[in-house]
Amino acid sequence: MAEDQAAKKSFDIEYRVEMHHICKSFEGVKALRDMQLQIRPGEIHALVGENGAGKSTLIRVLSGVHMPDSGEVKINGKKVHLHDPKDGILAGISVIYQEFALVQHLSVMENILLDEFRDRKFVNWKEMRQKAKEFLEEIGFGNIDVNARVSDLSVAYQQVVEMCKALTRKASILVLDEPTAVMTNREVEQLFKLLLKLKEKGVSIIYVSHRLEEIFQICDRITVLKDGQYVTTVETSSIDKNQLVALMIGRDLSSFFPARDCEIGDVVLTAEHIKAGRAVQDISFDVREGEILGLSGLVGAGRTECIRAILGVDKLEYGTVTLHGKKIRLGSTKEAYEHGVGFLPEDRKNQGVLLRRPIFQNITLSCQKAITRFGWIRKKKEQPIVEKYIRELAVKLASPSNNVESLSGGNQQKVAIAKMLAANSKVLFLDEPTRGVDVGAKIEIFKIINELVSQKYAVVMVSSEMTEIIGMCDRAVVIKEGRSVGELQKDELTELNIIQYAMGVRVNDTEE
Amino acid sequence: MILKNREKAAADSRSTVGVQKMSLSTFLIRYNAIIILVILIIAASGLSPLFISKTNVFTLLRQQVPYLIIAMGMLMVIVTGGIDLSVSSVAAVSSIMVAYSMTKWGLSGGGWSTWGAIVIGVGVGALFGALNGLLIARLRMPSFIVTLAMMYAGEGIAYIITKGNTLMLNNKTGGYADLVGFSTATTIFGIPVAVIFALVVVIIFFLVMKYTTFGRMVYAIGSNESAVQLAGINSKKHLFFVYLLSGILCGIAGVIITARSGNSSALTASVDYNMSTIAGVVIGGASLMGGEGTVVMTVIGVFIIAVIGNIMNLINLASYPQMVVKAGVIILAVLLKSLSSKKHG
């Protein structure tokens, strides 16, 4: 077949993909600096790094979603300029994201041959079925029924269909983003078989994963990224897990985090054996008065879901929550606020603030009872609250009656924090409190959090940035795949310790 | 250096002014309905001297009473991001139940029995509203579908109860005098009592939407319901009350419809209360996506539709061309708004 020949021919060249000196910034924030990547024909190449190391951005640049600010991309030795994902597909690059781009209610055959349907006016169903079957057989999955609806397939088979679709596009470079995140072990084995087959055919595979076991099992080489920069590329056989982890971390912690001096009191809230849905299996932690407890772990480890279950946003299937010595079960955030438990959601724009409502209305959103009599809002009571929080949190604004969307990200986040504090919450759950705000605002938010714990608030903070956990928290619980796998005291809080727990290199000694 | 600072200061002051004062074009775009209404009134006065006569103005106002009352409920529903298509049918059933209870259940003696009939009419509206609210707020069904179904159900029930006939109130009973006599003959400072009543309803809703927690939550829910929920607010409860209130207002409108004419039939369900009030609310600047819309501008919107109809009746334009003109005005009003929102990105 045509792509076979193309693939074989390009075995001669040294590199299928070459990226040199790639730089990319988003609104002044440098996501990639002088990045490089070299992929050989017919190899499985792992891309590893912490959260925010630049893996996703690099893939987006390679696939044409983002244009790099500078640097060059070579495919099969030829320099290319990819302006959008279509260019990427034409150049032979197919990216398979965690959320598949399949049409769920169409059949396997229709999904595999989606492009042909676009190019034809009339459909010969018999021929199409035959063609789809051939594609599946070729990669060793002839057992998948081409007439089955995609939504009825297992996640692994959906992935196979997705890859099959990529092959119809004559993809010679396949990018898999955390392909095994939602798979069972058996499904992973099937996927690996397929990957090896594709590799034999000369397809280059870029494999992004947090699971070190898998990387060592299947990948030929590994490229390590850190803070948007290239660290190194190594042969998998020349390195072990601990050495790899060491390559991924080791950043200098500057005096970025303001100092804090406060007394840690009694336990305020305990969560034990929390289970909710697939994402949260068994998570336990407690938080004390005047303490910041960090919930650390990789993106998707189940931290946010755990908080949501504790607060009653999602259903808590199993486990107990104890607040001030009393067992409670919260049915909604309304009940949480009534118990003095506040919540700062991770998605500021969609969950944290009402962008198109005035600032003052956002601040008093959660404390309506305090500012109303018989349901009527009393300006006299509302105004002091609004002024107090604008002053204390130093929200920079033109007028409190402007909409929140007129503020910068950092100030929007301050409004969200003000809203939570105005409701008199003493136990605060902060989910990614500094996501999407600039460095200056970050420091300001850290100062606010420090001020709060010194006033005997108890804070549980979820953060994907390890430096933040290390710099801010008195203690951290590491979560891996829905389970709390380790607890680290202040003096043990290092990137190495966190990442060893988070990636499963080290298991908690106390666990059976 | 000094120059730079001065430039910066100038830029700062400019931006604050821009925030506090509205530019003329923003005003024109945001409140275009007011201008459209003024132009229509001037044009109408020019086209027919009858337009500004006292009789015509009062007729126009009296006609608009049920529309205004229903529009208050529609505004709230639309601000939450929903829609209520069932208003005509609900008003029809309420109107019929008032007439039915007075003719068939003997609530025609006047005094307390009249109040009984009114309570039944409003109660029926509340029942429909509660059912809408339950399905939409509690069971999370789309408002369009739920109220569409309720529109059919209400119309069907209206025909079932009346068997397709018109229920005439006996004009010799005390109930007739209480209801029809009072509403058609009574004036306060020369203004028909029904118009005063509508004005009171509008003022109450103006205050509720602006100065109560409930009103604020209605806007907040329309702006982003999940954020409201995560902020510790029972948004479902508020949403339920929005539909309940819309039903109650339709019930009140139903009572007024019967009181105005002294009879009631299922044909009320085919009156364009739903489409006219939706048009009025939207012309007044509300967004069907929710979060926007005010009571005052809704009143303006309702009267734009009303004045168009009225002037064309006065100049003897047939009702079919009237529809086309109405369509033109609706498109114009909403076009100005969508052009302006595009400019803002």
Coordinates of C-alpha atoms in Angstrom, one line a residue, chain B:
Chain B
M1 CA 9.6 61.1 32.0
I2 CA 7.1 63.7 33.1
L3 CA 5.5 63.7 29.7
K4 CA 5.1 59.9 30.0
N5 CA 3.5 60.2 33.4
R6 CA 1.1 62.8 32.1
E7 CA 0.2 60.6 29.2
K8 CA -0.5 57.8 31.5
A9 CA -2.6 59.9 33.8
A10 CA -4.6 61.1 30.8
A11 CA -5.1 57.6 29.7
D12 CA -6.2 56.5 33.2
S13 CA -8.7 59.3 33.5
R14 CA -10.0 58.5 30.1
S15 CA -10.6 54.9 31.0
T16 CA -12.4 55.8 34.2
V17 CA -14.6 58.2 32.4
G18 CA -15.3 55.5 29.8
V19 CA -16.4 53.2 32.6
Q20 CA -18.7 55.6 34.4
K21 CA -20.2 57.5 31.6
M22 CA -21.8 55.8 28.7
S23 CA -21.0 57.0 25.2
L24 CA -23.9 58.1 23.0
S25 CA -23.5 55.1 20.7
T26 CA -23.6 52.7 23.6
F27 CA -26.7 54.4 24.8
L28 CA -28.3 54.1 21.4
I29 CA -27.5 50.5 21.1
R30 CA -28.5 49.5 24.6
Y31 CA -31.7 51.5 24.8
N32 CA -32.6 51.5 21.1
A33 CA -36.1 50.3 22.1
I34 CA -36.8 53.6 23.8
I35 CA -35.9 55.5 20.6
I36 CA -38.0 53.1 18.5
L37 CA -41.0 53.6 20.8
V38 CA -40.6 57.4 20.7
I39 CA -40.4 57.3 16.9
L40 CA -43.4 55.0 16.6
I41 CA -45.5 57.3 18.9
I42 CA -44.5 60.4 16.9
A43 CA -45.2 58.6 13.6
A44 CA -48.5 57.3 14.9
S45 CA -49.6 60.7 16.1
G46 CA -48.8 62.1 12.6
L47 CA -50.6 59.3 10.8
S48 CA -53.8 59.5 12.8
P49 CA -55.0 62.3 15.1
L50 CA -57.1 59.6 16.8
F51 CA -53.9 58.0 18.2
I52 CA -53.4 60.5 21.1
S53 CA -57.1 60.7 21.9
K54 CA -58.0 59.8 25.5
T55 CA -60.3 57.0 24.3
N56 CA -57.6 55.4 22.2
V57 CA -54.8 55.7 24.7
F58 CA -57.0 54.1 27.4
T59 CA -58.1 51.3 25.1
L60 CA -54.6 50.7 24.2
L61 CA -53.5 50.6 27.8
R62 CA -56.4 48.4 28.9
Q63 CA -55.6 45.9 26.1
Q64 CA -52.1 45.7 27.2
V65 CA -52.8 44.8 30.9
P66 CA -52.7 41.0 30.5
Y67 CA -49.6 41.3 28.2
L68 CA -47.8 43.4 30.7
I69 CA -48.6 41.1 33.6
I70 CA -47.6 38.0 31.6
A71 CA -44.4 39.8 30.3
M72 CA -43.1 40.2 33.9
G73 CA -43.1 36.4 34.4
M74 CA -41.7 35.9 30.9
L75 CA -38.9 38.4 31.7
M76 CA -37.9 36.5 34.8
V77 CA -37.9 33.2 32.9
I78 CA -35.9 34.6 30.0
V79 CA -33.4 36.2 32.4
T80 CA -32.7 32.7 33.9
G81 CA -31.9 31.5 30.4
G82 CA -35.2 29.7 29.9
I83 CA -38.5 30.3 28.0
D84 CA -42.1 29.8 28.8
L85 CA -44.3 29.0 25.8
S86 CA -47.2 27.9 27.9
V87 CA -48.4 31.3 29.0
S88 CA -51.3 31.7 26.6
S89 CA -52.7 28.3 27.4
V90 CA -52.3 28.8 31.2
A91 CA -54.0 32.2 31.0
A92 CA -56.8 30.6 29.0
V93 CA -57.4 27.8 31.5
S94 CA -57.3 30.3 34.4
S95 CA -59.8 32.6 32.6
I96 CA -62.1 29.6 31.9
M97 CA -61.9 28.3 35.5
V98 CA -63.0 31.7 36.7
A99 CA -66.0 31.7 34.4
Y100 CA -66.7 28.0 35.0
S101 CA -66.7 28.4 38.8
M102 CA -69.0 31.4 38.6
T103 CA -71.5 29.7 36.1
K104 CA -71.3 26.1 37.1
W105 CA -70.2 26.0 40.7
G106 CA -72.4 28.8 41.9
L107 CA -69.6 31.3 42.9
S108 CA -71.7 34.1 41.4
G109 CA -73.2 35.6 44.5
G110 CA -70.7 38.4 44.7
G111 CA -68.5 39.3 47.7
W112 CA -66.5 36.3 49.0
S113 CA -67.7 34.0 46.3
T114 CA -66.1 36.3 43.7
W115 CA -62.9 36.1 45.7
G116 CA -63.3 32.3 45.6
A117 CA -63.5 32.4 41.8
I118 CA -60.4 34.6 41.6
V119 CA -58.4 32.3 43.9
I120 CA -59.4 29.3 41.8
G121 CA -58.3 31.1 38.6
V122 CA -54.9 32.2 40.1
G123 CA -54.5 28.8 41.8
V124 CA -54.8 27.0 38.4
G125 CA -52.1 29.2 37.0
A126 CA -49.9 28.5 40.1
L127 CA -50.5 24.7 39.6
F128 CA -49.3 24.9 36.0
G129 CA -46.3 27.1 37.0
A130 CA -45.4 24.6 39.8
L131 CA -45.5 21.7 37.4
N132 CA -43.3 23.6 34.9
G133 CA -40.9 24.5 37.7
L134 CA -40.8 21.0 39.0
L135 CA -39.9 19.5 35.6
I136 CA -37.4 22.2 34.7
A137 CA -35.7 23.1 38.0
R138 CA -35.8 19.7 39.8
L139 CA -35.7 17.2 36.9
R140 CA -33.5 19.4 34.7
M141 CA -35.6 19.1 31.6
P142 CA -35.3 21.8 28.9
S143 CA -37.7 24.6 29.5
F144 CA -38.5 24.9 25.8
I145 CA -39.8 21.3 25.6
V146 CA -41.6 21.3 29.0
T147 CA -43.5 24.5 28.4
L148 CA -44.2 23.5 24.8
A149 CA -45.9 20.3 26.1
M150 CA -47.7 22.4 28.7
M151 CA -48.9 24.7 26.0
Y152 CA -50.6 21.8 24.2
A153 CA -51.9 20.4 27.5
G154 CA -53.4 23.8 28.6
E155 CA -55.1 24.4 25.3
G156 CA -56.5 20.8 25.3
I157 CA -57.8 21.2 28.8
A158 CA -59.4 24.6 27.9
Y159 CA -61.4 22.9 25.1
I160 CA -62.3 19.9 27.3
I161 CA -63.7 22.1 30.1
T162 CA -65.7 24.4 27.7
K163 CA -66.6 21.7 25.2
G164 CA -65.7 24.3 22.7
N165 CA -68.4 26.8 23.9
T166 CA -68.1 30.3 25.3
L167 CA -68.9 30.6 28.9
M168 CA -71.0 33.7 29.4
L169 CA -71.3 35.2 32.9
N170 CA -74.8 36.1 33.9
N171 CA -74.9 39.9 34.0
K172 CA -77.6 40.0 36.6
T173 CA -75.5 38.3 39.3
G174 CA -73.6 40.0 42.1
G175 CA -70.5 38.2 40.9
Y176 CA -70.7 39.8 37.5
A177 CA -71.1 43.2 39.1
D178 CA -68.1 42.6 41.3
L179 CA -65.8 41.3 38.6
V180 CA -66.8 42.7 35.2
G181 CA -68.6 45.8 36.5
F182 CA -65.7 46.8 38.8
S183 CA -63.0 46.3 36.3
T184 CA -64.7 48.0 33.3
A185 CA -66.3 50.9 35.1
T186 CA -64.0 51.9 38.0
T187 CA -61.4 54.5 37.4
I188 CA -58.9 56.1 39.8
F189 CA -58.1 59.7 38.8
G190 CA -59.7 58.9 35.5
I191 CA -57.4 55.9 34.9
P192 CA -59.1 52.5 34.5
V193 CA -58.5 50.3 37.5
A194 CA -57.0 47.4 35.5
V195 CA -54.3 49.7 34.2
I196 CA -53.5 50.9 37.7
F197 CA -53.3 47.2 38.8
A198 CA -50.9 46.4 35.9
L199 CA -48.8 49.4 37.0
V200 CA -48.7 48.1 40.5
V201 CA -47.6 44.7 39.3
V202 CA -44.9 46.2 37.1
I203 CA -43.6 48.4 40.0
I204 CA -43.5 45.4 42.4
F205 CA -41.5 43.4 39.8
F206 CA -39.2 46.3 39.2
L207 CA -38.4 46.4 43.0
V208 CA -38.1 42.6 43.3
M209 CA -35.7 42.3 40.4
K210 CA -33.6 45.2 41.6
Y211 CA -33.6 45.1 45.3
T212 CA -34.2 41.5 46.5
T213 CA -32.0 38.5 46.9
F214 CA -34.5 36.6 44.7
G215 CA -34.1 39.1 41.9
R216 CA -30.3 39.1 42.1
M217 CA -30.3 35.3 42.0
V218 CA -32.5 35.3 39.0
Y219 CA -29.8 37.3 37.1
A220 CA -27.0 35.3 38.7
I221 CA -28.6 32.0 37.6
G222 CA -29.0 33.3 34.1
S223 CA -25.4 34.4 34.1
N224 CA -23.9 31.1 35.2
E225 CA -25.9 28.6 37.1
S226 CA -23.1 26.2 38.1
A227 CA -21.1 29.0 39.6
V228 CA -24.2 30.1 41.6
Q229 CA -24.6 26.5 42.8
L230 CA -21.0 26.2 43.8
A231 CA -21.3 29.5 45.7
G232 CA -23.6 27.7 48.1
I233 CA -27.0 28.8 46.7
N234 CA -30.0 26.6 46.1
S235 CA -30.4 27.6 42.5
K236 CA -33.0 25.0 41.9
K237 CA -35.3 26.5 44.5
H238 CA -35.0 29.9 42.9
L239 CA -35.6 28.5 39.4
F240 CA -38.7 26.7 40.6
F241 CA -40.1 29.9 42.0
V242 CA -39.4 31.7 38.7
Y243 CA -41.7 29.3 36.9
L244 CA -44.2 29.2 39.7
L245 CA -44.4 33.0 39.6
S246 CA -44.8 33.0 35.8
G247 CA -47.8 30.6 36.3
I248 CA -49.3 32.8 39.0
L249 CA -49.0 35.9 36.8
C250 CA -50.7 34.0 33.9
G251 CA -53.5 33.1 36.4
I252 CA -53.9 36.8 37.3
A253 CA -53.9 37.7 33.6
G254 CA -56.6 35.0 33.1
V255 CA -58.8 36.5 35.8
I256 CA -58.4 39.9 34.2
I257 CA -59.2 38.5 30.7
T258 CA -62.5 37.2 32.0
A259 CA -63.3 40.3 33.9
R260 CA -62.8 42.5 30.9
S261 CA -65.2 40.7 28.6
G262 CA -67.6 39.0 30.9
N263 CA -67.1 35.7 29.2
S264 CA -64.4 33.1 28.5
S265 CA -63.6 30.6 25.8
A266 CA -60.8 28.3 24.8
L267 CA -59.9 30.7 22.0
T268 CA -57.9 32.7 24.6
A269 CA -55.2 30.0 24.2
S270 CA -54.7 31.0 20.6
V271 CA -54.1 34.7 21.5
D272 CA -50.5 35.6 21.0
Y273 CA -49.6 36.2 24.7
N274 CA -46.6 34.0 24.4
M275 CA -45.1 35.3 21.2
S276 CA -45.9 38.9 21.9
T277 CA -44.4 38.9 25.4
I278 CA -41.3 37.0 24.3
A279 CA -40.9 39.6 21.5
G280 CA -41.4 42.4 24.0
V281 CA -38.9 41.1 26.4
V282 CA -36.3 40.5 23.7
I283 CA -36.9 43.9 22.0
G284 CA -36.4 45.4 25.5
G285 CA -32.8 44.1 25.3
A286 CA -33.0 40.8 27.1
S287 CA -30.8 37.9 25.9
L288 CA -32.3 34.5 25.3
M289 CA -29.0 33.2 26.7
G290 CA -30.0 34.6 30.1
G291 CA -28.5 37.1 32.5
E292 CA -29.8 40.3 30.8
G293 CA -33.1 42.2 30.7
T294 CA -34.9 44.7 32.8
V295 CA -38.5 45.4 33.8
V296 CA -38.6 48.9 32.4
M297 CA -37.2 48.0 29.0
T298 CA -39.6 45.0 28.9
V299 CA -42.5 47.4 29.4
I300 CA -41.1 49.5 26.5
G301 CA -40.8 46.4 24.4
V302 CA -44.4 45.3 25.1
F303 CA -45.6 48.8 24.1
I304 CA -43.6 48.8 20.9
I305 CA -45.6 45.7 19.8
A306 CA -48.8 47.3 21.0
V307 CA -48.4 50.6 19.3
I308 CA -47.6 49.0 16.0
G309 CA -50.8 47.1 16.1
N310 CA -52.8 50.0 17.3
I311 CA -51.7 52.5 14.7
M312 CA -52.3 50.1 11.9
N313 CA -55.8 49.5 13.1
L314 CA -56.3 53.2 13.2
I315 CA -55.2 53.6 9.6
N316 CA -57.2 50.5 8.6
L317 CA -54.3 48.4 7.6
A318 CA -55.3 44.8 7.4
S319 CA -53.9 42.4 10.1
Y320 CA -51.7 40.4 7.7
P321 CA -49.5 43.3 6.7
Q322 CA -49.4 44.3 10.4
M323 CA -47.6 41.0 11.1
V324 CA -44.9 41.8 8.5
V325 CA -44.4 45.2 10.0
K326 CA -44.1 43.7 13.5
A327 CA -41.6 41.3 12.2
G328 CA -39.5 44.1 10.7
V329 CA -39.4 46.0 14.0
I330 CA -38.5 42.9 16.0
I331 CA -35.6 42.1 13.6
L332 CA -34.5 45.8 13.7
A333 CA -34.4 45.9 17.5
V334 CA -32.5 42.7 17.9
L335 CA -30.2 43.4 14.9
L336 CA -28.9 46.5 16.6
K337 CA -28.2 44.5 19.7
S338 CA -26.4 41.7 18.0
L339 CA -24.3 44.1 15.9
S340 CA -23.2 45.8 19.1
S341 CA -22.3 42.6 20.9
K342 CA -20.3 41.5 17.9
K343 CA -18.3 44.7 18.2
H344 CA -17.5 43.8 21.7
G345 CA -16.2 40.4 20.5

